[in-house]
Amino acid sequence: MDLSPTSVLLCPPVDISHGSAGGVIFDSSSLRQQTTIPKAFIWPSSDRPAATEELDAPVVDLSGFFHGDEESTLRAAKLVANACERHGFFQVVNHGVSELLARDALDWTDEFFRLPLCDKLRARRKPGGVWGYSAAHADRFSSELPWKETLSFGYREAAGSERVVIDYFVSMLGEEFERMGLAYQMYCEAMKGLSLAIIELLAISLGVDRMTYREFFDDSRSIMRCNYYPPCQEPELTLGTGPHCDPTALTILQQDHVGGLEVFSGRAWRYVRPVHNALVVNIGDTFMALSNGRYKSCLHRAVVNRHRERRSLAFFVCPREDKVIRPPPPSPEDVGGGPRLYPDFTWAQFMEFTQRHYRADMRTLRSFTKWLESSSSVTAT
Ligand SMILES: C=C1C[C@]23C[C@H]1CC[C@H]2[C@]1(C)CCC[C@@](C)(C(=O)O)[C@H]1[C@@H]3C(=O)O
Ligand SMILES: O=C(O)CCC(=O)C(=O)O
Ligand SMILES: [Fe+2]
């Protein structure tokens, strides 16, 4: 698994003075040598870790659904409906993603984040884009920095994109990273297949035709994000990922055994215990809009700890950029019920909002709605 020594170039000295957070660049190997954490990483006391209760969320067995067992499918759909109406979060087992493929993807995450900072910076996220390497988003934000490093890249199935992930790694980091790219290419292909199955189950749980959303997402675009959370000398003062709802439609997250994911439900933060071979699934803002608010976009965050690094792989499912997000034509049960809660929008508009105008948090969709209305009123005058 380890990259050949020649692949890890001897790095020229890295100029780390260009962070927007007053020159702080999150070089975890040096920051963790300090006894205290930089001020930019300290979050308001109201946001600091305090979860003492475990989240009550179902672990849904998908084997019956995959085998076409109607009774088992309806049982799974009921569990999903109840969870998504409450907090938008559940886990799945017997999901069909090979354990070896999943573990491989996590192991390659270690290989990437262990690279010297200068190698990782060769894949540095470009301003306004979401792809690339980011160290605590210190180039985007100047306070409440998350204690994490991330690597994000795109996945799509369109013709001619069979190597889209492999080509990204090779173009960003060099030929010696082809194997890493292949591991993630295969992982994304498996995640895409699982996402369509889960979307079909969501339709069944909403009482609409099972192909309704599946067709909408058949040509979906996805964002793959590798999260690396180093150990932190003051974990009680910071967060690995701040409180937020994913603006995307659906997230399938693989987490390692360390724990740190928390969901806000029943007026409290609740920790999510890692379940062996399970994958976390959470509803995002875009699917909440598609269900006209019936399914909740999951409010969640990640905390860090003093002694162990933590990794998670988030596969964010998004509609093709130009598709209009609006609830499907009313079914007998009328998916979300009541008046439209959100205006029509495209993922391209929402994505641009989160990357250029607004730091995604727990109010992103509401803020986006206001931004859309204000920008359309400006163009209308
Ligand atoms: C569309 C996206 C923006 C973020 C990555 C995807 C889905 C989740 C979003 C994010 C993780 C929510 C918390 C804040 C954020 C800035 C982060 O911590 O990474 C968000 C991502 C982003 O804007 O890069
Ligand atoms: O690492 C985790 O458990 C959560 C990460 C997350 O919510 C995200 O990347 O959107
Ligand atoms: Fe998230």
Short mmCIF file of C-alpha atoms and ligand atoms in Angstrom, two decimals:
data_model
loop_
_atom_site.label_atom_id
_atom_site.label_comp_id
_atom_site.label_asym_id
_atom_site.label_seq_id
_atom_site.Cartn_x
_atom_site.Cartn_y
_atom_site.Cartn_z
CA MET A 1 0.00 0.00 0.00
CA ASP A 2 2.80 2.38 0.77
CA LEU A 3 3.85 4.72 -1.99
CA SER A 4 7.30 4.05 -3.42
CA PRO A 5 9.94 6.30 -1.77
CA THR A 6 10.66 8.02 -5.09
CA SER A 7 7.04 9.14 -5.22
CA VAL A 8 7.36 11.28 -2.15
CA LEU A 9 9.36 14.13 -3.57
CA LEU A 10 11.73 15.97 -1.26
CA CYS A 11 9.74 19.10 -0.69
CA PRO A 12 11.11 22.60 -1.07
CA PRO A 13 10.42 24.68 2.06
CA VAL A 14 6.69 25.42 2.22
CA ASP A 15 5.77 29.07 2.59
CA ILE A 16 2.96 28.77 5.10
CA SER A 17 2.42 32.46 5.54
CA HIS A 18 -0.48 32.78 3.13
CA GLY A 19 -3.37 31.49 5.20
CA SER A 20 -6.30 33.89 5.46
CA ALA A 21 -6.44 33.14 9.16
CA GLY A 22 -3.54 35.43 9.95
CA GLY A 23 -0.89 33.17 8.44
CA VAL A 24 -2.16 30.02 10.16
CA ILE A 25 -1.80 27.05 7.86
CA PHE A 26 -2.97 23.80 9.43
CA ASP A 27 0.24 21.82 9.32
CA SER A 28 -1.04 19.21 11.75
CA SER A 29 2.39 17.67 12.29
CA SER A 30 3.71 20.95 13.71
CA LEU A 31 0.54 22.32 15.33
CA ARG A 32 0.05 19.25 17.49
CA GLN A 33 3.50 19.73 19.02
CA GLN A 34 2.19 22.91 20.71
CA THR A 35 0.57 22.70 24.15
CA THR A 36 -2.39 24.90 23.15
CA ILE A 37 -4.31 25.27 19.92
CA PRO A 38 -4.26 28.52 17.89
CA LYS A 39 -7.13 30.92 18.66
CA ALA A 40 -8.51 30.50 15.12
CA PHE A 41 -9.45 26.91 16.00
CA ILE A 42 -11.35 27.78 19.18
CA TRP A 43 -15.16 27.58 18.75
CA PRO A 44 -17.82 29.46 20.79
CA SER A 45 -18.55 27.69 24.08
CA SER A 46 -22.14 27.00 22.91
CA ASP A 47 -20.72 24.84 20.10
CA ARG A 48 -18.18 22.87 22.10
CA PRO A 49 -18.45 19.07 22.47
CA ALA A 50 -20.87 17.92 25.17
CA ALA A 51 -22.76 14.86 23.81
CA THR A 52 -23.46 12.32 26.52
CA GLU A 53 -26.33 10.38 24.92
CA GLU A 54 -26.21 8.03 21.92
CA LEU A 55 -28.40 8.79 18.91
CA ASP A 56 -31.44 6.55 18.51
CA ALA A 57 -31.27 5.77 14.79
CA PRO A 58 -31.96 2.53 12.91
CA VAL A 59 -29.35 0.26 11.36
CA VAL A 60 -31.28 -0.84 8.25
CA ASP A 61 -30.52 -4.26 6.75
CA LEU A 62 -30.68 -3.89 2.94
CA SER A 63 -30.36 -7.59 2.08
CA GLY A 64 -34.12 -8.13 1.70
CA PHE A 65 -34.43 -5.04 -0.50
CA PHE A 66 -31.63 -6.27 -2.80
CA HIS A 67 -33.25 -9.72 -2.99
CA GLY A 68 -36.64 -8.24 -3.94
CA ASP A 69 -38.28 -9.40 -0.73
CA GLU A 70 -41.29 -7.07 -0.56
CA GLU A 71 -42.05 -7.61 3.12
CA SER A 72 -38.46 -6.93 4.16
CA THR A 73 -38.37 -3.91 1.83
CA LEU A 74 -41.49 -2.43 3.44
CA ARG A 75 -40.00 -3.01 6.90
CA ALA A 76 -36.82 -1.20 5.82
CA ALA A 77 -38.89 1.60 4.25
CA LYS A 78 -40.80 2.13 7.49
CA LEU A 79 -37.57 2.40 9.50
CA VAL A 80 -36.17 4.85 6.95
CA ALA A 81 -39.35 6.97 6.89
CA ASN A 82 -39.45 7.30 10.66
CA ALA A 83 -35.74 8.20 10.90
CA CYS A 84 -35.86 10.70 8.01
CA GLU A 85 -38.95 12.46 9.40
CA ARG A 86 -37.23 12.80 12.78
CA HIS A 87 -33.56 13.65 12.10
CA GLY A 88 -32.64 12.52 8.58
CA PHE A 89 -30.11 9.89 9.70
CA PHE A 90 -29.81 6.12 9.55
CA GLN A 91 -27.16 3.45 8.97
CA VAL A 92 -27.22 0.56 6.50
CA VAL A 93 -25.71 -2.94 6.65
CA ASN A 94 -25.60 -5.68 4.01
CA HIS A 95 -25.32 -2.77 1.57
CA GLY A 96 -23.36 -4.70 -1.04
CA VAL A 97 -20.18 -2.60 -0.86
CA SER A 98 -17.26 -4.98 -0.40
CA GLU A 99 -15.51 -4.73 2.97
CA LEU A 100 -12.12 -4.96 1.24
CA LEU A 101 -12.94 -2.06 -1.11
CA ALA A 102 -14.18 0.05 1.81
CA ARG A 103 -11.11 -0.69 3.95
CA ASP A 104 -8.81 -0.06 1.00
CA ALA A 105 -10.28 3.40 0.50
CA LEU A 106 -9.74 4.22 4.18
CA ASP A 107 -6.17 2.91 4.05
CA TRP A 108 -5.33 5.06 1.02
CA THR A 109 -6.65 8.04 2.99
CA ASP A 110 -3.84 7.41 5.49
CA GLU A 111 -1.31 7.29 2.64
CA PHE A 112 -2.43 10.66 1.31
CA PHE A 113 -2.63 12.57 4.58
CA ARG A 114 0.73 11.19 5.74
CA LEU A 115 2.43 12.87 2.78
CA PRO A 116 4.59 15.90 3.55
CA LEU A 117 2.56 19.14 3.46
CA CYS A 118 4.27 20.30 0.26
CA ASP A 119 3.09 17.15 -1.58
CA LYS A 120 -0.47 17.62 -0.35
CA LEU A 121 -0.35 21.29 -1.36
CA ARG A 122 0.25 20.17 -4.95
CA ALA A 123 -3.45 19.22 -4.89
CA ARG A 124 -4.45 22.42 -3.05
CA ARG A 125 -8.09 23.49 -3.48
CA LYS A 126 -8.42 26.44 -5.89
CA PRO A 127 -10.40 29.46 -4.57
CA GLY A 128 -14.12 29.03 -5.31
CA GLY A 129 -13.74 25.33 -6.20
CA VAL A 130 -14.55 22.39 -3.94
CA TRP A 131 -12.04 19.88 -5.37
CA GLY A 132 -8.60 19.54 -3.87
CA TYR A 133 -6.69 19.48 -0.61
CA SER A 134 -7.60 21.81 2.21
CA ALA A 135 -5.92 22.29 5.57
CA ALA A 136 -8.60 23.40 8.04
CA HIS A 137 -10.11 25.62 5.31
CA ALA A 138 -7.61 28.18 6.60
CA ASP A 139 -7.54 29.68 3.08
CA ARG A 140 -11.32 30.32 3.25
CA PHE A 141 -12.17 31.15 6.83
CA SER A 142 -10.41 33.15 9.52
CA SER A 143 -12.11 31.82 12.66
CA GLU A 144 -13.88 28.70 13.96
CA LEU A 145 -11.50 26.65 11.84
CA PRO A 146 -12.28 22.92 11.75
CA TRP A 147 -9.55 20.66 13.17
CA LYS A 148 -9.21 18.58 10.01
CA GLU A 149 -7.55 18.19 6.66
CA THR A 150 -9.70 17.28 3.68
CA LEU A 151 -9.26 16.00 0.14
CA SER A 152 -12.25 16.38 -2.20
CA PHE A 153 -12.78 15.35 -5.79
CA GLY A 154 -15.64 14.80 -8.23
CA TYR A 155 -17.18 11.62 -9.59
CA ARG A 156 -19.60 11.17 -12.49
CA GLU A 157 -20.58 8.25 -14.71
CA ALA A 158 -20.98 10.08 -18.02
CA ALA A 159 -19.45 8.48 -21.12
CA GLY A 160 -15.75 9.23 -21.26
CA SER A 161 -15.54 9.60 -17.47
CA GLU A 162 -14.56 5.99 -16.74
CA ARG A 163 -11.22 7.23 -15.34
CA VAL A 164 -12.34 10.61 -13.97
CA VAL A 165 -11.01 9.92 -10.45
CA ILE A 166 -7.85 8.14 -11.58
CA ASP A 167 -7.05 11.00 -13.96
CA TYR A 168 -7.63 13.53 -11.17
CA PHE A 169 -5.05 11.87 -8.92
CA VAL A 170 -2.51 11.36 -11.68
CA SER A 171 -2.88 14.93 -12.98
CA MET A 172 -2.68 16.43 -9.47
CA LEU A 173 -0.02 14.26 -7.90
CA GLY A 174 1.72 12.22 -10.61
CA GLU A 175 1.76 8.74 -12.19
CA GLU A 176 2.83 7.11 -8.93
CA PHE A 177 -0.62 8.00 -7.50
CA GLU A 178 -2.51 5.96 -10.12
CA ARG A 179 -3.17 3.12 -7.65
CA MET A 180 -4.60 5.55 -5.11
CA GLY A 181 -6.81 6.99 -7.86
CA LEU A 182 -7.95 3.51 -8.91
CA ALA A 183 -8.95 2.63 -5.33
CA TYR A 184 -11.11 5.75 -5.12
CA GLN A 185 -12.49 5.30 -8.65
CA MET A 186 -13.76 1.84 -7.67
CA TYR A 187 -15.01 3.12 -4.32
CA CYS A 188 -16.99 5.94 -5.97
CA GLU A 189 -18.51 3.50 -8.48
CA ALA A 190 -19.70 1.31 -5.60
CA MET A 191 -21.05 4.35 -3.71
CA LYS A 192 -22.94 5.56 -6.78
CA GLY A 193 -24.64 2.16 -7.15
CA LEU A 194 -25.57 2.09 -3.47
CA SER A 195 -26.84 5.68 -3.59
CA LEU A 196 -29.35 4.80 -6.35
CA ALA A 197 -30.59 1.82 -4.33
CA ILE A 198 -31.03 4.00 -1.23
CA ILE A 199 -32.79 6.67 -3.30
CA GLU A 200 -35.20 3.99 -4.56
CA LEU A 201 -35.86 2.92 -0.96
CA LEU A 202 -36.46 6.59 -0.01
CA ALA A 203 -39.11 6.84 -2.77
CA ILE A 204 -40.83 3.70 -1.49
CA SER A 205 -40.74 5.10 2.04
CA LEU A 206 -42.33 8.36 0.80
CA GLY A 207 -45.10 6.45 -0.97
CA VAL A 208 -44.16 7.66 -4.46
CA ASP A 209 -43.24 5.56 -7.47
CA ARG A 210 -39.94 3.83 -6.61
CA MET A 211 -38.31 5.13 -9.79
CA THR A 212 -39.30 8.77 -9.19
CA TYR A 213 -36.07 9.99 -7.66
CA ARG A 214 -33.91 7.25 -9.12
CA GLU A 215 -34.42 8.67 -12.60
CA PHE A 216 -33.75 12.19 -11.28
CA PHE A 217 -30.37 11.05 -9.87
CA ASP A 218 -29.41 8.57 -12.57
CA ASP A 219 -26.97 11.11 -14.05
CA SER A 220 -26.07 12.51 -10.66
CA ARG A 221 -22.77 14.22 -9.97
CA SER A 222 -20.99 13.33 -6.72
CA ILE A 223 -18.40 14.91 -4.50
CA MET A 224 -16.10 12.50 -2.69
CA ARG A 225 -14.53 13.93 0.46
CA CYS A 226 -11.80 12.30 2.54
CA ASN A 227 -11.71 13.73 6.07
CA TYR A 228 -8.65 13.38 8.27
CA TYR A 229 -8.97 14.52 11.88
CA PRO A 230 -5.58 14.59 13.69
CA PRO A 231 -5.46 14.10 17.46
CA CYS A 232 -5.93 17.44 19.22
CA GLN A 233 -4.27 18.67 22.42
CA GLU A 234 -7.40 20.64 23.41
CA PRO A 235 -10.34 18.71 21.88
CA GLU A 236 -12.82 20.32 24.25
CA LEU A 237 -12.23 23.76 22.61
CA THR A 238 -12.59 22.89 18.93
CA LEU A 239 -14.56 20.84 16.38
CA GLY A 240 -13.46 18.55 13.55
CA THR A 241 -16.39 19.69 11.42
CA GLY A 242 -18.75 22.39 12.57
CA PRO A 243 -22.53 22.05 12.99
CA HIS A 244 -24.12 21.79 9.55
CA CYS A 245 -26.60 20.20 7.23
CA ASP A 246 -25.07 18.86 4.03
CA PRO A 247 -26.33 21.10 1.20
CA THR A 248 -26.20 18.08 -1.12
CA ALA A 249 -29.02 15.55 -1.56
CA LEU A 250 -27.75 12.43 0.18
CA THR A 251 -24.54 11.54 1.98
CA ILE A 252 -23.11 8.03 2.36
CA LEU A 253 -20.35 8.17 4.94
CA GLN A 254 -17.84 5.53 5.93
CA GLN A 255 -16.26 6.23 9.29
CA ASP A 256 -13.49 4.32 11.03
CA HIS A 257 -13.91 2.77 14.48
CA VAL A 258 -12.81 5.88 16.45
CA GLY A 259 -16.13 7.75 16.73
CA GLY A 260 -16.75 11.50 16.73
CA LEU A 261 -19.81 11.97 14.52
CA GLU A 262 -22.71 13.63 16.36
CA VAL A 263 -26.30 14.36 15.29
CA PHE A 264 -28.56 17.04 16.77
CA SER A 265 -31.89 15.44 17.65
CA GLY A 266 -34.44 15.96 20.44
CA ARG A 267 -32.84 19.27 21.44
CA ALA A 268 -29.42 17.72 22.12
CA TRP A 269 -26.23 16.59 20.41
CA ARG A 270 -26.06 12.79 20.38
CA TYR A 271 -23.05 10.67 19.46
CA VAL A 272 -23.17 8.05 16.71
CA ARG A 273 -21.51 4.82 17.72
CA PRO A 274 -19.55 3.34 14.76
CA VAL A 275 -21.15 0.05 13.65
CA HIS A 276 -18.80 -2.49 12.05
CA ASN A 277 -19.36 -2.75 8.26
CA ALA A 278 -22.20 -0.24 8.41
CA LEU A 279 -22.39 2.90 6.30
CA VAL A 280 -23.93 6.11 7.60
CA VAL A 281 -26.64 7.69 5.43
CA ASN A 282 -27.94 11.20 5.98
CA ILE A 283 -30.46 13.37 4.15
CA GLY A 284 -29.13 16.69 2.84
CA ASP A 285 -30.79 20.03 2.11
CA THR A 286 -31.42 19.21 -1.54
CA PHE A 287 -33.38 16.03 -0.75
CA MET A 288 -35.27 17.87 2.00
CA ALA A 289 -36.36 20.35 -0.70
CA LEU A 290 -37.26 17.48 -3.06
CA SER A 291 -39.49 15.99 -0.33
CA ASN A 292 -40.92 19.48 0.35
CA GLY A 293 -39.63 19.35 3.90
CA ARG A 294 -41.11 15.96 4.87
CA TYR A 295 -37.62 14.43 5.29
CA LYS A 296 -35.27 16.44 7.46
CA SER A 297 -31.80 17.51 6.39
CA CYS A 298 -29.65 16.02 9.12
CA LEU A 299 -27.95 18.51 11.47
CA HIS A 300 -24.60 16.96 12.39
CA ARG A 301 -20.97 17.74 13.32
CA ALA A 302 -17.73 15.92 14.15
CA VAL A 303 -15.74 16.20 17.38
CA VAL A 304 -12.06 15.27 17.79
CA ASN A 305 -10.09 13.63 20.59
CA ARG A 306 -6.74 13.91 22.32
CA HIS A 307 -5.14 10.61 21.40
CA ARG A 308 -6.42 9.13 18.16
CA GLU A 309 -6.65 10.33 14.60
CA ARG A 310 -10.00 9.75 12.92
CA ARG A 311 -10.89 9.30 9.25
CA SER A 312 -14.17 9.43 7.39
CA LEU A 313 -15.08 9.21 3.71
CA ALA A 314 -18.16 11.19 2.70
CA PHE A 315 -19.79 10.51 -0.67
CA PHE A 316 -22.08 13.47 -1.42
CA VAL A 317 -24.76 12.81 -4.04
CA CYS A 318 -25.86 15.85 -6.06
CA PRO A 319 -28.23 16.18 -9.05
CA ARG A 320 -26.76 17.10 -12.43
CA GLU A 321 -25.95 20.80 -12.14
CA ASP A 322 -28.75 22.09 -14.42
CA LYS A 323 -31.62 19.96 -13.07
CA VAL A 324 -34.34 21.94 -11.31
CA ILE A 325 -34.91 20.84 -7.72
CA ARG A 326 -38.66 20.69 -7.06
CA PRO A 327 -40.86 18.05 -5.41
CA PRO A 328 -42.20 15.46 -7.92
CA PRO A 329 -45.83 15.85 -9.10
CA PRO A 330 -48.19 15.26 -6.15
CA SER A 331 -48.77 11.59 -5.47
CA PRO A 332 -51.95 10.32 -3.74
CA GLU A 333 -50.09 10.70 -0.44
CA ASP A 334 -48.72 14.05 -1.66
CA VAL A 335 -45.03 13.72 -0.70
CA GLY A 336 -44.43 16.67 1.56
CA GLY A 337 -47.97 17.94 1.93
CA GLY A 338 -48.94 21.60 2.21
CA PRO A 339 -47.56 24.59 0.26
CA ARG A 340 -44.12 24.59 -1.35
CA LEU A 341 -41.49 25.33 1.34
CA TYR A 342 -38.62 26.11 -1.03
CA PRO A 343 -38.40 27.78 -4.47
CA ASP A 344 -37.17 25.99 -7.57
CA PHE A 345 -33.37 26.03 -7.75
CA THR A 346 -30.55 24.18 -9.46
CA TRP A 347 -27.65 22.44 -7.76
CA ALA A 348 -25.27 24.70 -9.68
CA GLN A 349 -26.83 27.75 -7.96
CA PHE A 350 -26.78 26.13 -4.52
CA MET A 351 -23.23 24.88 -4.93
CA GLU A 352 -22.00 28.31 -6.02
CA PHE A 353 -23.70 29.81 -2.96
CA THR A 354 -21.80 27.49 -0.59
CA GLN A 355 -18.46 27.94 -2.31
CA ARG A 356 -18.45 31.66 -3.00
CA HIS A 357 -20.97 33.39 -0.73
CA TYR A 358 -21.78 31.40 2.38
CA ARG A 359 -20.09 28.97 4.78
CA ALA A 360 -22.42 25.99 4.94
CA ASP A 361 -23.93 25.60 8.39
CA MET A 362 -27.30 24.62 9.89
CA ARG A 363 -29.17 27.42 8.11
CA THR A 364 -27.70 27.11 4.60
CA LEU A 365 -30.93 26.30 2.71
CA ARG A 366 -32.90 29.09 4.40
CA SER A 367 -30.08 31.59 3.76
CA PHE A 368 -29.81 30.38 0.15
CA THR A 369 -33.58 30.85 -0.35
CA LYS A 370 -33.30 34.46 0.86
CA TRP A 371 -30.21 35.03 -1.33
CA LEU A 372 -32.07 33.66 -4.38
CA GLU A 373 -35.12 35.84 -3.74
CA SER A 374 -33.00 38.95 -3.18
CA SER A 375 -30.86 38.34 -6.29
CA SER A 376 -33.98 37.63 -8.42
CA SER A 377 -35.67 40.81 -7.08
CA VAL A 378 -32.53 42.76 -8.07
CA THR A 379 -32.53 41.31 -11.62
CA ALA A 380 -36.33 41.90 -11.86
CA THR A 381 -35.98 45.68 -11.19
C1 LIG B 1 -21.40 21.12 -0.93
C2 LIG B 1 -20.57 20.91 0.06
C3 LIG B 1 -19.94 21.96 0.90
C4 LIG B 1 -19.25 21.13 2.01
C5 LIG B 1 -18.85 19.88 1.27
C6 LIG B 1 -20.11 19.55 0.50
C7 LIG B 1 -21.15 18.98 1.50
C8 LIG B 1 -20.85 19.36 2.95
C9 LIG B 1 -20.28 20.80 3.11
C10 LIG B 1 -19.55 21.09 4.45
C11 LIG B 1 -18.75 19.86 4.91
C12 LIG B 1 -20.51 21.52 5.59
C13 LIG B 1 -19.69 22.06 6.80
C14 LIG B 1 -18.80 23.24 6.39
C15 LIG B 1 -17.84 22.90 5.23
C16 LIG B 1 -17.17 24.22 4.80
C17 LIG B 1 -16.71 21.97 5.70
O1 LIG B 1 -16.47 21.88 6.93
O2 LIG B 1 -16.02 21.35 4.89
C18 LIG B 1 -18.69 22.31 4.06
C19 LIG B 1 -18.06 21.82 2.74
C20 LIG B 1 -17.37 22.91 1.91
O3 LIG B 1 -17.93 24.01 1.70
O4 LIG B 1 -16.24 22.62 1.48
O1 LIG B 2 -16.47 13.06 9.64
C1 LIG B 2 -17.68 12.94 9.94
O2 LIG B 2 -18.11 12.05 10.68
C2 LIG B 2 -18.69 13.93 9.36
C3 LIG B 2 -18.14 14.70 8.19
C4 LIG B 2 -19.21 15.54 7.54
O3 LIG B 2 -20.28 15.76 8.08
C5 LIG B 2 -18.95 16.14 6.22
O4 LIG B 2 -17.81 16.01 5.72
O5 LIG B 2 -19.95 16.73 5.69
FE FE B 3 -21.74 16.60 6.69
#
